[in-house]
């Protein structure tokens, strides 16, 4: 088996990957020597990640706000012939990891803007954004570091 890993530094390529991915995993230190990993849908905007929670979500209550969190997306596909390579790829994936401080978002204008973007990305029709129970609590990861890699193997 052979594989090739490439560090992606082009911000436009990274942002394109984030805009065209639908889910990722939020990770944070949960206290008492535990780490939480929660799969979530997200919105990427202005180099930050926005995540919605239900109004009564236990995870939302357990997030250690103003501490470091990590959000990772992975998009995989079946491999294709790689130019300038002596092997046929069986798989290819593109991952983006964002590390930053996780914060509650309380500003109504920002919440409404992110709700509209969320519905545009994840819904077939945009309705009144106040009716969605799962769009009640918003958090953001204030990005400090973005890393992206593409791996091709076969």
Coordinates of C-alpha atoms in Angstrom, one line a residue:
X1 CA 0.0 0.0 0.0
X2 CA 1.1 3.5 -0.8
X3 CA -0.2 6.8 0.4
X4 CA 0.5 10.5 -0.1
X5 CA -0.4 13.1 2.4
X6 CA -0.4 16.8 1.4
X7 CA -0.7 19.7 3.8
X8 CA -3.2 22.2 2.3
X9 CA -2.3 25.9 2.8
X10 CA -4.6 27.5 0.3
X11 CA -7.3 29.2 2.3
X12 CA -9.7 29.3 -0.6
X13 CA -9.4 25.5 -1.0
X14 CA -9.9 25.0 2.7
X15 CA -13.0 27.3 2.8
X16 CA -14.4 25.5 -0.3
X17 CA -14.0 22.2 1.6
X18 CA -15.8 23.6 4.6
X19 CA -18.6 25.2 2.6
X20 CA -19.2 21.9 0.8
X21 CA -19.2 19.6 3.8
X22 CA -22.3 19.0 5.8
X23 CA -21.1 17.6 9.1
X24 CA -18.1 17.5 11.5
X25 CA -17.2 16.5 15.0
X26 CA -16.9 18.9 17.9
X27 CA -14.4 17.8 20.5
X28 CA -13.6 19.3 23.9
X29 CA -12.3 18.4 27.3
X30 CA -15.4 17.4 29.4
X31 CA -13.8 17.4 32.8
X32 CA -13.0 14.4 35.1
X33 CA -10.5 13.2 32.5
X34 CA -13.1 12.8 29.7
X35 CA -13.2 14.1 26.2
X36 CA -16.4 14.7 24.4
X37 CA -16.9 14.1 20.7
X38 CA -20.2 15.2 19.2
X39 CA -21.1 14.9 15.5
X40 CA -22.9 18.1 14.3
X41 CA -24.0 20.1 11.3
X42 CA -22.3 23.5 11.1
X43 CA -21.9 26.8 9.3
X44 CA -18.5 28.2 8.4
X45 CA -18.4 32.0 8.2
X46 CA -15.6 34.5 8.5
X47 CA -13.1 31.9 9.6
X48 CA -15.3 30.7 12.4
X49 CA -17.5 27.6 13.0
X50 CA -21.1 28.0 14.2
X51 CA -23.0 25.2 15.8
X52 CA -26.7 25.0 16.8
X53 CA -28.1 23.0 19.8
X54 CA -31.6 22.2 21.0
X55 CA -33.0 24.5 23.7
X56 CA -32.7 21.7 26.3
X57 CA -29.6 19.9 25.0
X58 CA -27.5 18.4 27.7
X59 CA -24.4 18.8 25.6
X60 CA -24.9 22.5 25.3
X61 CA -25.0 22.8 29.1
X62 CA -21.8 20.7 29.5
X63 CA -19.6 22.7 27.1
X64 CA -16.7 24.4 28.9
X65 CA -17.2 27.9 27.4
X66 CA -14.2 30.1 26.9
X67 CA -11.9 27.1 26.6
X68 CA -10.3 25.4 23.7
X69 CA -12.4 23.2 21.4
X70 CA -11.6 21.4 18.1
X71 CA -13.9 20.9 15.2
X72 CA -13.0 18.5 12.4
X73 CA -14.6 17.7 9.1
X74 CA -13.7 14.8 6.8
X75 CA -14.8 14.4 3.2
X76 CA -13.9 11.1 1.6
X77 CA -14.4 9.7 -1.9
X78 CA -13.3 6.8 -4.0
X79 CA -9.8 7.2 -5.3
X80 CA -8.9 8.1 -8.8
X81 CA -5.7 7.9 -10.8
X82 CA -3.2 10.3 -9.3
X83 CA -1.2 12.3 -11.8
X84 CA 2.6 12.1 -11.3
X85 CA 2.1 8.9 -9.3
X86 CA 3.0 5.3 -9.8
X87 CA -0.1 4.0 -8.1
X88 CA -3.9 4.0 -8.5
X89 CA -5.7 5.5 -5.5
X90 CA -8.3 3.5 -3.7
X91 CA -9.3 6.3 -1.4
X92 CA -9.0 10.0 -1.1
X93 CA -10.0 12.2 1.8
X94 CA -9.8 15.9 2.6
X95 CA -9.9 16.9 6.3
X96 CA -10.0 20.3 8.0
X97 CA -9.4 20.8 11.7
X98 CA -10.2 24.0 13.4
X99 CA -8.9 24.8 16.9
X100 CA -10.2 27.8 18.9
X101 CA -12.1 29.1 21.8
X102 CA -15.7 28.0 22.1
X103 CA -18.2 30.7 23.0
X104 CA -21.9 31.2 23.5
X105 CA -23.5 33.5 20.9
X106 CA -26.1 35.8 22.5
X107 CA -26.4 38.6 19.9
X108 CA -29.8 38.3 18.3
X109 CA -28.7 39.7 14.9
X110 CA -25.9 37.2 14.6
X111 CA -28.1 34.3 15.6
X112 CA -30.7 35.3 13.0
X113 CA -28.1 35.6 10.3
X114 CA -26.6 32.2 11.1
X115 CA -30.1 30.6 11.3
X116 CA -30.9 31.8 7.8
X117 CA -27.6 30.5 6.4
X118 CA -28.2 27.2 8.2
X119 CA -31.7 26.8 6.7
X120 CA -30.3 27.7 3.2
X121 CA -27.6 25.0 3.5
X122 CA -29.6 22.3 5.2
X123 CA -33.3 22.8 4.3
X124 CA -35.2 22.5 1.0
X125 CA -37.3 25.6 2.0
X126 CA -36.5 28.5 4.2
X127 CA -39.3 29.0 6.7
X128 CA -39.8 31.2 9.7
X129 CA -36.5 30.7 11.6
X130 CA -38.1 31.0 15.0
X131 CA -40.1 27.8 14.7
X132 CA -37.1 25.4 14.8
X133 CA -36.5 23.9 18.2
X134 CA -33.0 22.7 17.1
X135 CA -31.9 26.2 16.2
X136 CA -32.3 27.8 19.7
X137 CA -28.8 27.8 21.1
X138 CA -25.8 28.9 19.1
X139 CA -22.1 28.5 19.9
X140 CA -19.1 29.5 17.9
X141 CA -15.5 28.4 17.7
X142 CA -13.4 31.5 17.5
X143 CA -10.7 30.2 15.2
X144 CA -7.1 30.3 16.3
X145 CA -5.7 27.7 14.0
X146 CA -6.8 25.9 10.8
X147 CA -5.1 22.8 9.5
X148 CA -6.1 20.9 6.3
X149 CA -4.7 17.8 4.7
X150 CA -5.5 15.7 1.7
X151 CA -4.6 12.0 1.8
X152 CA -4.6 9.7 -1.2
X153 CA -3.8 6.0 -0.8
X154 CA -4.0 2.7 -2.5

